[in-house]
Short mmCIF file of C-alpha atoms in Angstrom, two decimals:
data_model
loop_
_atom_site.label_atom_id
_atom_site.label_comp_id
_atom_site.label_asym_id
_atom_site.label_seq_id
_atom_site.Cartn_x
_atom_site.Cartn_y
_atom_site.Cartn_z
CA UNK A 28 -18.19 -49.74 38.23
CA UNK A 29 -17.04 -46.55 39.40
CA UNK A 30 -13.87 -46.77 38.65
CA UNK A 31 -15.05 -47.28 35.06
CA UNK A 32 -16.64 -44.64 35.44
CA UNK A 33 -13.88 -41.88 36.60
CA UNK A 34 -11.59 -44.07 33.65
CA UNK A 35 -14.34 -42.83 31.54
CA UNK A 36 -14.41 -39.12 32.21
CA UNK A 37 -10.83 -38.79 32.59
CA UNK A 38 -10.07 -39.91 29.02
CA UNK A 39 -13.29 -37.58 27.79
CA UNK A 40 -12.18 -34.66 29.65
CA UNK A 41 -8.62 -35.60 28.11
CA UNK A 42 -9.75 -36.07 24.38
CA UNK A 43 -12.02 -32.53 24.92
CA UNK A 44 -8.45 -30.64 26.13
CA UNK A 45 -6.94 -32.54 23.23
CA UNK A 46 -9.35 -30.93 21.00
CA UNK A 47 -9.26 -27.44 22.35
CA UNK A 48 -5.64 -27.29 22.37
CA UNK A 49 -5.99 -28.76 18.37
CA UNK A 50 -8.39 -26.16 17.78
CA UNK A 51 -6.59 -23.38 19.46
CA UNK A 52 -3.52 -24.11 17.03
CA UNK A 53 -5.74 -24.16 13.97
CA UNK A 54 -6.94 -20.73 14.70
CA UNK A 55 -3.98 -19.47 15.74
CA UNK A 56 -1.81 -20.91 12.57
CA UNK A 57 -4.56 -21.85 9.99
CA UNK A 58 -3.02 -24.02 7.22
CA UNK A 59 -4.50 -23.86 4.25
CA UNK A 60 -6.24 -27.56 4.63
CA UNK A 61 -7.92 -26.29 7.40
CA UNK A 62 -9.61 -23.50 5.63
CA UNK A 63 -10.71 -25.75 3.18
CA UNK A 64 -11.70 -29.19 4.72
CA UNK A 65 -14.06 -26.96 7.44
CA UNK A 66 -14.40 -23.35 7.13
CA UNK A 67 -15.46 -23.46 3.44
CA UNK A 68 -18.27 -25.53 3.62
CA UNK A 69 -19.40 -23.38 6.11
CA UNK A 70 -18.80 -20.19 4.82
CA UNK A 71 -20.61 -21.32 1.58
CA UNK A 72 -23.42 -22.20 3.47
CA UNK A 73 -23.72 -18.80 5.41
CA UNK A 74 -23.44 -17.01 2.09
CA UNK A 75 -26.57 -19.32 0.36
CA UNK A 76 -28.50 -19.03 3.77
CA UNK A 77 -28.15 -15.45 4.35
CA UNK A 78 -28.16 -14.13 0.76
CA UNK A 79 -31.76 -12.99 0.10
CA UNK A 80 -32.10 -11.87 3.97
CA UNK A 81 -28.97 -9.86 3.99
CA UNK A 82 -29.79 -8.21 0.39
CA UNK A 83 -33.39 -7.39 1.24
CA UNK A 84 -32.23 -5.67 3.98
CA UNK A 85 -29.71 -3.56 2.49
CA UNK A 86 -31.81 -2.62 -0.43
CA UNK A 87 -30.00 -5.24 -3.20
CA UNK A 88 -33.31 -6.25 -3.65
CA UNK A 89 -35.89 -4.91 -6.51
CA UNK A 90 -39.48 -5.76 -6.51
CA UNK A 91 -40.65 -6.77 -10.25
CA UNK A 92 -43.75 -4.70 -9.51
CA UNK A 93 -43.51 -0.97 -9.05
CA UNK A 94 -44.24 0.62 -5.65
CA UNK A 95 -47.04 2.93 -6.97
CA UNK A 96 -50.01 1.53 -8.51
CA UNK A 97 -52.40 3.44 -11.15
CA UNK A 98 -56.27 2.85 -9.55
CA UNK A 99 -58.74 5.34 -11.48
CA UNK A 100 -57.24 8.73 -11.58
CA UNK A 101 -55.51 8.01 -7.58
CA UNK A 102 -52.03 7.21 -7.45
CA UNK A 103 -51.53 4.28 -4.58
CA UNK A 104 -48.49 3.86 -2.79
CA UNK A 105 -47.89 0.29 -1.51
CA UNK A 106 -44.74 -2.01 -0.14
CA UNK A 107 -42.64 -3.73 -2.98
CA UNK A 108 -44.07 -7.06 -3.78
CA UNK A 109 -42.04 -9.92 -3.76
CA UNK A 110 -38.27 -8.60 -3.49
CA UNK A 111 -36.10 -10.17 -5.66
CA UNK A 112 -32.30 -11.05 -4.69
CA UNK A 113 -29.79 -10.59 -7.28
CA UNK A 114 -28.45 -13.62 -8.75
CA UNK A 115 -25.33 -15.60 -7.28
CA UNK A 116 -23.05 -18.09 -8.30
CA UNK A 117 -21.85 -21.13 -6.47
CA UNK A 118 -19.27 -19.54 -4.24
CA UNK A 119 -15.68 -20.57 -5.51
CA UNK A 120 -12.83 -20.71 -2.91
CA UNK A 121 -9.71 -19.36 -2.76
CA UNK A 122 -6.83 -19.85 -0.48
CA UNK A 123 -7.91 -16.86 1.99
CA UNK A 124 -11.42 -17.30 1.58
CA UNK A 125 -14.25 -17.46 -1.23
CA UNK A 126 -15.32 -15.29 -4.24
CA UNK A 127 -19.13 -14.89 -5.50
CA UNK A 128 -20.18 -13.09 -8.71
CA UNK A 129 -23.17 -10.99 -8.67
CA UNK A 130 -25.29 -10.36 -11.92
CA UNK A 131 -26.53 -6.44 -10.93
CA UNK A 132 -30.59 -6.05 -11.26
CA UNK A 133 -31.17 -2.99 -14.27
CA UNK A 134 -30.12 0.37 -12.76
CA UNK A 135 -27.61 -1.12 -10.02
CA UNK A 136 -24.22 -0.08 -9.68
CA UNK A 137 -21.07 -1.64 -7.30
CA UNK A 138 -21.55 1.94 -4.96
CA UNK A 139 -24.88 0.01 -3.49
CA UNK A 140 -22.43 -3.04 -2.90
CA UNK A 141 -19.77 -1.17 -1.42
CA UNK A 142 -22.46 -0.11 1.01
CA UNK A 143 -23.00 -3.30 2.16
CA UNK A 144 -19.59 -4.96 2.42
CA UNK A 145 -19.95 -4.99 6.04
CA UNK A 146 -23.14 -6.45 6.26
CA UNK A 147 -21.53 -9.33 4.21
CA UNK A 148 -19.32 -9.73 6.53
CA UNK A 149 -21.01 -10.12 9.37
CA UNK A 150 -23.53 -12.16 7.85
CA UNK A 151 -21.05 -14.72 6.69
CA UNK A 152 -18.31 -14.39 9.48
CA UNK A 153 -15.74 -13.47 7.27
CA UNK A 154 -12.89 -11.03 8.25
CA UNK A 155 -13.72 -8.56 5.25
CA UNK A 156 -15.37 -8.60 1.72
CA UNK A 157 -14.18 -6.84 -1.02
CA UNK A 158 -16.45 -5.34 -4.19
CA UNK A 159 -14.83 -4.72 -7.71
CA UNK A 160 -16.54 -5.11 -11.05
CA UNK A 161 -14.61 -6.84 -13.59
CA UNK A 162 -17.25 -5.79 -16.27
CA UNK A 163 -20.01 -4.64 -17.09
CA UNK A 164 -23.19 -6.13 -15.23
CA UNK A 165 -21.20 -7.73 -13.09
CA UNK A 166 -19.85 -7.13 -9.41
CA UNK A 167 -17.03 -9.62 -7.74
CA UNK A 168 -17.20 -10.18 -4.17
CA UNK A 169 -14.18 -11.31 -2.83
CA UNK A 170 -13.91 -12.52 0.94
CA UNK A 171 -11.26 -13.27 3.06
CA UNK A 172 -11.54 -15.81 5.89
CA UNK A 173 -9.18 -14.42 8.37
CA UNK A 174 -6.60 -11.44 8.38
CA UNK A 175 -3.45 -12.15 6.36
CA UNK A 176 -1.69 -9.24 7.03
CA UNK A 177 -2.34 -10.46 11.09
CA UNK A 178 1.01 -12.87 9.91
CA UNK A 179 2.08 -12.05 6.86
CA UNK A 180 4.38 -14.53 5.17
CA UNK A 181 7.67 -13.67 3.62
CA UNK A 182 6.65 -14.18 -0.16
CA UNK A 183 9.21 -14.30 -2.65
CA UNK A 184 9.59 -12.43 -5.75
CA UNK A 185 11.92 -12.50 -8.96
CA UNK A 186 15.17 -10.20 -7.80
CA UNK A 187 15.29 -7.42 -10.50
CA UNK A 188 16.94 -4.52 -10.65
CA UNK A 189 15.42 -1.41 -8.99
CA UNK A 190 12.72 -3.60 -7.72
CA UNK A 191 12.30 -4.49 -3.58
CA UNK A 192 10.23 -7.07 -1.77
CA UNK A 193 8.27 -5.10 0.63
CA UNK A 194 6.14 -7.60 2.58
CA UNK A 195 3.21 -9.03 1.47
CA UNK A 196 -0.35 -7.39 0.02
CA UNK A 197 -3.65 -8.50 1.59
CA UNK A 198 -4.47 -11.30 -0.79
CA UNK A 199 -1.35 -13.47 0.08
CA UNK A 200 1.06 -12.62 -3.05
CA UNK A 201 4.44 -10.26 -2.45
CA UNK A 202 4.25 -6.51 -2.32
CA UNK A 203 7.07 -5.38 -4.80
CA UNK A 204 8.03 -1.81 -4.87
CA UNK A 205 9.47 -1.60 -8.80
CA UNK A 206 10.68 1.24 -9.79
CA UNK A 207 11.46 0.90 -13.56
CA UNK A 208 7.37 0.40 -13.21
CA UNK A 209 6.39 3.00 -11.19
CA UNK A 210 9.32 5.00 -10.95
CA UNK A 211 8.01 7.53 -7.88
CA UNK A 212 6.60 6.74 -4.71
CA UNK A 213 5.20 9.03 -1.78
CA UNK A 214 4.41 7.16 1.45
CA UNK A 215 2.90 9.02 4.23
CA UNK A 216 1.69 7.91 7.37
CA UNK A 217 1.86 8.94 11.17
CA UNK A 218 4.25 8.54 13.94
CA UNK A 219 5.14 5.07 14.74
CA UNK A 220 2.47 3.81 11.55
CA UNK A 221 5.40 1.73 9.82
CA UNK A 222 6.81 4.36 7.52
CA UNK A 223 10.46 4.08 8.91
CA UNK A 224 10.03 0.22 8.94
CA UNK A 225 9.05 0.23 5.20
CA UNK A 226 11.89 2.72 3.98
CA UNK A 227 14.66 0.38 6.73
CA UNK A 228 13.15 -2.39 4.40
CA UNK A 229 13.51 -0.62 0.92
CA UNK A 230 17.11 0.30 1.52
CA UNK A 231 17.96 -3.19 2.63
CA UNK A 232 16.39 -4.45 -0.67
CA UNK A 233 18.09 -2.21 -2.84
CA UNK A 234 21.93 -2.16 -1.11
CA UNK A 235 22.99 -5.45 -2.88
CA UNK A 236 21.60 -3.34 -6.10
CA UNK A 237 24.05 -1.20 -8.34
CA UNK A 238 22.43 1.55 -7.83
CA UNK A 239 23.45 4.73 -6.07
CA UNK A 240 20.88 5.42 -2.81
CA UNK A 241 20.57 9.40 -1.98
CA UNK A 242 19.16 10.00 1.46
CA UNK A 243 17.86 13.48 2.69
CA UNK A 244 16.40 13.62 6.49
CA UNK A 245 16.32 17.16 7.73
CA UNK A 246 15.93 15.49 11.77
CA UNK A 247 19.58 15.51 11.78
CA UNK A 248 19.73 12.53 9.93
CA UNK A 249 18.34 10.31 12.77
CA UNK A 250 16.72 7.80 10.20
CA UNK A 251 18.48 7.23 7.48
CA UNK A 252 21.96 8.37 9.08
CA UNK A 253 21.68 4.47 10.01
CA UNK A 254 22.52 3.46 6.42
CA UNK A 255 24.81 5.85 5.87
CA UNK A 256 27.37 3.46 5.21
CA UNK A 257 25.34 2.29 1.73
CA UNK A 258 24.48 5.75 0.87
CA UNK A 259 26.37 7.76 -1.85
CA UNK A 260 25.42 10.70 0.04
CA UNK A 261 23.38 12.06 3.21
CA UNK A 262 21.94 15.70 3.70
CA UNK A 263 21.09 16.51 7.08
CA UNK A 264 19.30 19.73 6.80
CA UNK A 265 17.78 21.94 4.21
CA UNK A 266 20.76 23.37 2.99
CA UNK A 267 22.55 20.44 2.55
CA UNK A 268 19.02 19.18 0.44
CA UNK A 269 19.25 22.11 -1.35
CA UNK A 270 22.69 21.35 -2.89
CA UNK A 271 22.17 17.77 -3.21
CA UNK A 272 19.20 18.35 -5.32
CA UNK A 273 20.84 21.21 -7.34
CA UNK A 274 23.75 18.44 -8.37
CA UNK A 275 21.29 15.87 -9.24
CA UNK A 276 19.18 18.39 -11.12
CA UNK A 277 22.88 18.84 -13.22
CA UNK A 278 23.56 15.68 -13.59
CA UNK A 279 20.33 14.71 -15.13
CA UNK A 280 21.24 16.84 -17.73
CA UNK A 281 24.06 15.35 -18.41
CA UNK A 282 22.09 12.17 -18.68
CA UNK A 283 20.18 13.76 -21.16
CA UNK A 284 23.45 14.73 -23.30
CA UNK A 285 23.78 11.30 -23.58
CA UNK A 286 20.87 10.46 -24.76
CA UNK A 287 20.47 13.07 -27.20
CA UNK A 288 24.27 11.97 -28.17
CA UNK A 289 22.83 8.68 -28.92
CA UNK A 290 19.80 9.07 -30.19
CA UNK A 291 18.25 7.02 -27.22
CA UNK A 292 15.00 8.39 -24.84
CA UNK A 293 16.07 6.67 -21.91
CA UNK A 294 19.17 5.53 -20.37
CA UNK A 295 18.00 1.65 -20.41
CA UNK A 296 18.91 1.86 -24.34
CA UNK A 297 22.32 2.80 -23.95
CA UNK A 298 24.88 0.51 -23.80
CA UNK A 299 25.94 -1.13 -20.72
CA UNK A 300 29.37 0.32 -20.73
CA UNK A 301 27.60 3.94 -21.43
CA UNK A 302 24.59 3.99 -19.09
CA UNK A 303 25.20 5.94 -15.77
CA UNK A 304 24.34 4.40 -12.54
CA UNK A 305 20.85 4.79 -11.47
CA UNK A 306 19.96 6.71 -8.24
CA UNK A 307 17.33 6.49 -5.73
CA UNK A 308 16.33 9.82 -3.78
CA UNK A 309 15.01 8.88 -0.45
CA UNK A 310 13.64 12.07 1.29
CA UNK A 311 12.43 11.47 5.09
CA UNK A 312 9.87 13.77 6.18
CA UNK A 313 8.98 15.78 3.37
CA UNK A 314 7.05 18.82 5.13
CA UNK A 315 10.90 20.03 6.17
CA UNK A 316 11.85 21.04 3.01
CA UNK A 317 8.70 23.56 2.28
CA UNK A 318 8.35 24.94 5.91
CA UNK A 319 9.94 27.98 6.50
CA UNK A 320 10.13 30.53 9.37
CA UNK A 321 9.30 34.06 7.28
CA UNK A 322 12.87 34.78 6.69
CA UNK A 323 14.14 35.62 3.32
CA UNK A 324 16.67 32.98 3.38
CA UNK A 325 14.57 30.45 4.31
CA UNK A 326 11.55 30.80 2.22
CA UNK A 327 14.43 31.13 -0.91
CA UNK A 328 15.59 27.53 0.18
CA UNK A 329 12.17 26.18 0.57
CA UNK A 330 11.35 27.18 -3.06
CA UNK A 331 14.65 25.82 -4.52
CA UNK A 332 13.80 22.59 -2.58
CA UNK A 333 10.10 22.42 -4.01
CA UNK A 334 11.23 23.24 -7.67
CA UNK A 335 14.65 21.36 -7.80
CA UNK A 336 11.98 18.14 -6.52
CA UNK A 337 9.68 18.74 -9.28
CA UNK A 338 11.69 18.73 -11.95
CA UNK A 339 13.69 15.39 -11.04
CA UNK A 340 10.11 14.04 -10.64
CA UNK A 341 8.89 15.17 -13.81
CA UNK A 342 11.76 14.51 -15.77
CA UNK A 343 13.68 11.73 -13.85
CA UNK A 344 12.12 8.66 -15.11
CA UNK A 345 13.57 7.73 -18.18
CA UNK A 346 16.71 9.05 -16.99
CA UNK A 347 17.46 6.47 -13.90
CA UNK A 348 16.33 9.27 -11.21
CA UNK A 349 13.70 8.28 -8.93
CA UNK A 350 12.31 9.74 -5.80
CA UNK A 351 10.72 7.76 -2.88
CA UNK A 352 8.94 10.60 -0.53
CA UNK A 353 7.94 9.75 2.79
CA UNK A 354 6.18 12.22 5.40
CA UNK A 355 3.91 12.57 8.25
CA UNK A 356 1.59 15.51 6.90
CA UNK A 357 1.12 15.79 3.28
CA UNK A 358 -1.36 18.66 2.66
CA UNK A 359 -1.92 22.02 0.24
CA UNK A 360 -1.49 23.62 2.91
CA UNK A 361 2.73 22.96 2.84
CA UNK A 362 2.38 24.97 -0.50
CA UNK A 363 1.44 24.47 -4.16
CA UNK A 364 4.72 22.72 -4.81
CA UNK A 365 3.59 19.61 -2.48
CA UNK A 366 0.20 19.74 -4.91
CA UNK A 367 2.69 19.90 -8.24
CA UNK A 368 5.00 17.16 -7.06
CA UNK A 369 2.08 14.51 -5.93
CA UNK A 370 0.96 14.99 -8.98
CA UNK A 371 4.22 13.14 -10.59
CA UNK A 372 4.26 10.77 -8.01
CA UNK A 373 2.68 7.67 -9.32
CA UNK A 374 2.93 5.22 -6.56
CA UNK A 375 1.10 5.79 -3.07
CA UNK A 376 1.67 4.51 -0.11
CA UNK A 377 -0.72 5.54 3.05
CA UNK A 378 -0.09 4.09 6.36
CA UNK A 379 -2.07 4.88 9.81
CA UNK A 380 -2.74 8.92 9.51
CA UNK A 381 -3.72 11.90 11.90
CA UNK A 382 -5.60 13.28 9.72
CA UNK A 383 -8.32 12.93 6.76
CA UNK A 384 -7.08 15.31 4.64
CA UNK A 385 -3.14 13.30 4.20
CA UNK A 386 -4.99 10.16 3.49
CA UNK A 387 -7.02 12.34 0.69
CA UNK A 388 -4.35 14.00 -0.59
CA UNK A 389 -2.28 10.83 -1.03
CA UNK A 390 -5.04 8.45 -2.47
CA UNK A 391 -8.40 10.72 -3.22
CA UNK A 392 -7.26 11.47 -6.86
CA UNK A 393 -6.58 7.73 -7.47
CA UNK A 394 -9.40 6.10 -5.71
CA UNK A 395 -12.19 7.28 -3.23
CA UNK A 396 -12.54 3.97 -1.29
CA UNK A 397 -8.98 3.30 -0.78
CA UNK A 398 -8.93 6.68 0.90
CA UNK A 399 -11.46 5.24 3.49
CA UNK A 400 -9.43 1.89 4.11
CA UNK A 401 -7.19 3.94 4.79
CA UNK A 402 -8.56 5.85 7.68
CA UNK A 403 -9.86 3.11 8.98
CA UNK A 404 -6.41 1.71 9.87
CA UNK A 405 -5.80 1.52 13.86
CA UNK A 406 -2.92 2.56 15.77
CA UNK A 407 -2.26 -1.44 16.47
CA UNK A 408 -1.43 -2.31 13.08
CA UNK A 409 1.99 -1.07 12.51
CA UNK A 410 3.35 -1.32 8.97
CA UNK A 411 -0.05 -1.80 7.50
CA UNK A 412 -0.84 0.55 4.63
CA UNK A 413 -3.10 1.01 1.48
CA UNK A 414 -0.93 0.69 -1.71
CA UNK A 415 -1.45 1.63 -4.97
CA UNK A 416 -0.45 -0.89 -7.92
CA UNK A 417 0.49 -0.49 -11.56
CA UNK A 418 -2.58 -1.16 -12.83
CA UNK A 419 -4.28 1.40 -10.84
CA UNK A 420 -5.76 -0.28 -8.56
CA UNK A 421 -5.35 -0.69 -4.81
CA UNK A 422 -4.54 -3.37 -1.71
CA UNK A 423 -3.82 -3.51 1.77
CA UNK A 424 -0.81 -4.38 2.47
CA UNK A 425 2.00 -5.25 5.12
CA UNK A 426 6.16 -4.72 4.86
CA UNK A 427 8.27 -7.07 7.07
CA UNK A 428 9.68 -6.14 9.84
CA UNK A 429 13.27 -4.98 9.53
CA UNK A 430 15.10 -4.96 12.55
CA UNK A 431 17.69 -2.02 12.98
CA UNK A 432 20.24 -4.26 13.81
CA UNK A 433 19.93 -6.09 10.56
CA UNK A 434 19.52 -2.95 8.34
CA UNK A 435 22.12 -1.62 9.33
CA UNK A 436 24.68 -5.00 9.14
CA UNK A 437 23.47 -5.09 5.53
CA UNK A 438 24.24 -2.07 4.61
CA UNK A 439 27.51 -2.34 5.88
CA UNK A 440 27.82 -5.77 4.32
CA UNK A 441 27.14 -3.93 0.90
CA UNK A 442 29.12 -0.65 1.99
CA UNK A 443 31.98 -1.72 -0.45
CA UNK A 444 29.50 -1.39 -3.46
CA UNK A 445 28.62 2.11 -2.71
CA UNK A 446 28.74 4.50 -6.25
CA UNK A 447 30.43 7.07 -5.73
CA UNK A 448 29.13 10.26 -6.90
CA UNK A 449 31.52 13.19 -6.62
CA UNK A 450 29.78 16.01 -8.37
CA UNK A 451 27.53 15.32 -5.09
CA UNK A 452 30.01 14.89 -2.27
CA UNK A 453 31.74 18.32 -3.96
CA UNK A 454 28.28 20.05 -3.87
CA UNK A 455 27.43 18.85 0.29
CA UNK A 456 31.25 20.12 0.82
CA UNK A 457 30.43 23.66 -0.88
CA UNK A 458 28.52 24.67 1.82
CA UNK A 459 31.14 23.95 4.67
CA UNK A 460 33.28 25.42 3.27
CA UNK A 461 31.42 28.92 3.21
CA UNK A 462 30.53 28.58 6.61
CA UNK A 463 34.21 28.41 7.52
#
């Protein structure tokens, strides 16, 4: 009997590590079954349960009476009567998690929502909830089950020209950088926030690519001097940025000789054996080229540098010229010209910051709650940033990781395919030659 008994608990306490060890791997990997055969149901059921408690409390609610009564000639001031929940739908799911629609009470608006997203999710154990408002009347709440970005996937995406897988955006589909789309980018973030893992990852996308890759990084060249073997050209201080910039600046108008020539706008209706190769200006750590020290000659270069940048942004486009800035500190207070040349750059990208005011200067003019996501990024999630998409709106999202090692085999692998641009090289050689 009591060995029945021991048999007994030894194959209980055997099936209960069996199922801690099966849940432990569901957490950890969480296929998509999972989601939906158990944490579903249950999230559905927090959302029903919770829903008039949860938007009582954070004032969703309107009473269908008003809160002052008429008695006589007295005003009375009494407690809402019977609060009324806005209306729900069934909750649908997705594969990260579940979406409700919301049918606003008269006088709501989303802001009151957006208030209390994080109510919502700690009222339905969800790892964040989203508010948008596809139209009028309406607000969608979107909820994701756990962190996708924790893991991200390596999604896959049509191979265009100009266009680079980045990693993967918050709701599971790819994060493509495409730059006939968007044809600027600024990306700003802190030390050690991702930035030189996303830029390792767009030149790896973009060296099997004809296209000619310009990098400028005034430290010496210490980042992108690791490509250099893909790179029609590399300018390692200001100077050097100064002449690169003043050749692409001429060669943009021959570009638009061309055009004129034949009676084109943009160099993608030319013909194939007539359009020039199209060039990508990668600039690493922007704040270098408008700093200066007082001197004459320095403030001089840090104007030609802000100018010659402003008119490739403004005019580059349609011309094959784009610019993908990347710095720690992007502020007014670098000058006016930082102001002028955000201004052309469409795409943002906003990793971890120091500060409020880079995180406001790189998303407040497109969208006020992106700028808070993005402050509220922590020092632990590396490559995680707020991005900006071509419809306006916003996502967080994650690159892959990139190892060094690999970035730079590939762009040694695709060395051989390098344009070569000599009105450039003859420009970066001008200045050696003065020296001497």
């Amino acid at each position: 009997m009591n060995g029945a008994i021991a048999l007994a608990l030894a194959l209980g306490l055997a099936a209960l590590a069996w199922m801690l060890i099966i849940g432990d791997l569901l957490r950890r990997h969480r296929p998509a079954w999972h989601w939906y055969l158990t944490g579903y149901p249950l999230t559905v059921c927090r959302v029903l349960f919770t829903w008039r408690k949860v938007a009582q409390l954070n004032d969703l609610s309107v009473s269908r009476r008003p809160p002052r009564g008429l008695l006589g000639e007295l005003v009375v001031k009494g407690d809402p009567l019977r609060p009324v929940a806005p209306r729900i739908s069934v909750p649908r799911a997705t594969r990260l998690g579940l979406t409700v629609v919301v049918r606003l009470h008269a006088g709501q608006t989303p802001a009151t929502y957006m208030k209390a997203a994080d109510a919502l999710v700690h009222a339905w154990k969800v790892h964040a909830v989203r508010v948008t408002s596809p139209e009028r009347g309406l607000v969608l709440l979107t909820a994701t089950a756990s962190d996708p970005l924790q893991r991200p996937g390596l999604a896959t995406a049509p191979a265009a020209l100009l266009s680079a897988l980045i990693g993967a955006l918050e709701s599971g589909g790819a994060w493509v950088m495409d730059l006939r789309l968007v044809p600027h980018w600024l990306i700003a973030g802190a030390t050690r926030s991702g930035k030189s893992t996303l830029l390792a990852r767009l030149i790896t996308q973009l060296a099997p690519q004809p296209v000619a890759l310009i990098g400028i990084d005034c430290k010496g060249g210490m980042e992108l001097g690791l490509f250099a073997g893909r790179l029609s050209a590399l300018a390692t201080c200001r100077r050097e940025a100064v002449a690169v910039l003043a050749a692409l600046v001429v060669d943009m108008q021959d570009r638009m000789n061309a055009c004129r020539s034949a009676g084109v706008r943009s160099i993608w209706e030319l013909p194939d054996t007539l359009r020039p190769v199209p060039v990508v200006v990668l600039v690493d750590e922007i704040a270098e080229l408008y700093l200066s020290d007082g001197r004459r000659e320095s403030r001089a270069e840090a104007e030609q540098c802000s100018t010659l940048l402003l008119r490739l942004a403004q005019l580059g486009a349609a011309l094959g010229l784009h610019l993908v800035v990347a710095g720690q500190r992007v502020g007014s207070d670098l000058g006016p010209g930082v102001t002028a040349l955000r201004a052309q750059l469409g795409g943002r990208i906003c990793h971890r910051v120091n500060d409020p005011g880079t995180a406001e200067m790189t998303l407040g003019d497109l969208n006020k709650d992106a700028v808070t996501v993005a402050q509220s990024i922590t020092a632990e999630e590396r490559g995680v940033a707020v991005c900006t998409g071509p419809d306006g709106g916003w996502s967080r999202a994650r690159s892959h990781l990139t190892p060094t090692e690999e970035a730079m085999a590939i762009s040694q692998r695709y060395s051989g395919i390098t344009p070569e641009l000599p009105a450039i090289r003859r420009a970066l050689a001008a200045p050696e030659g003065d020296d001497k």
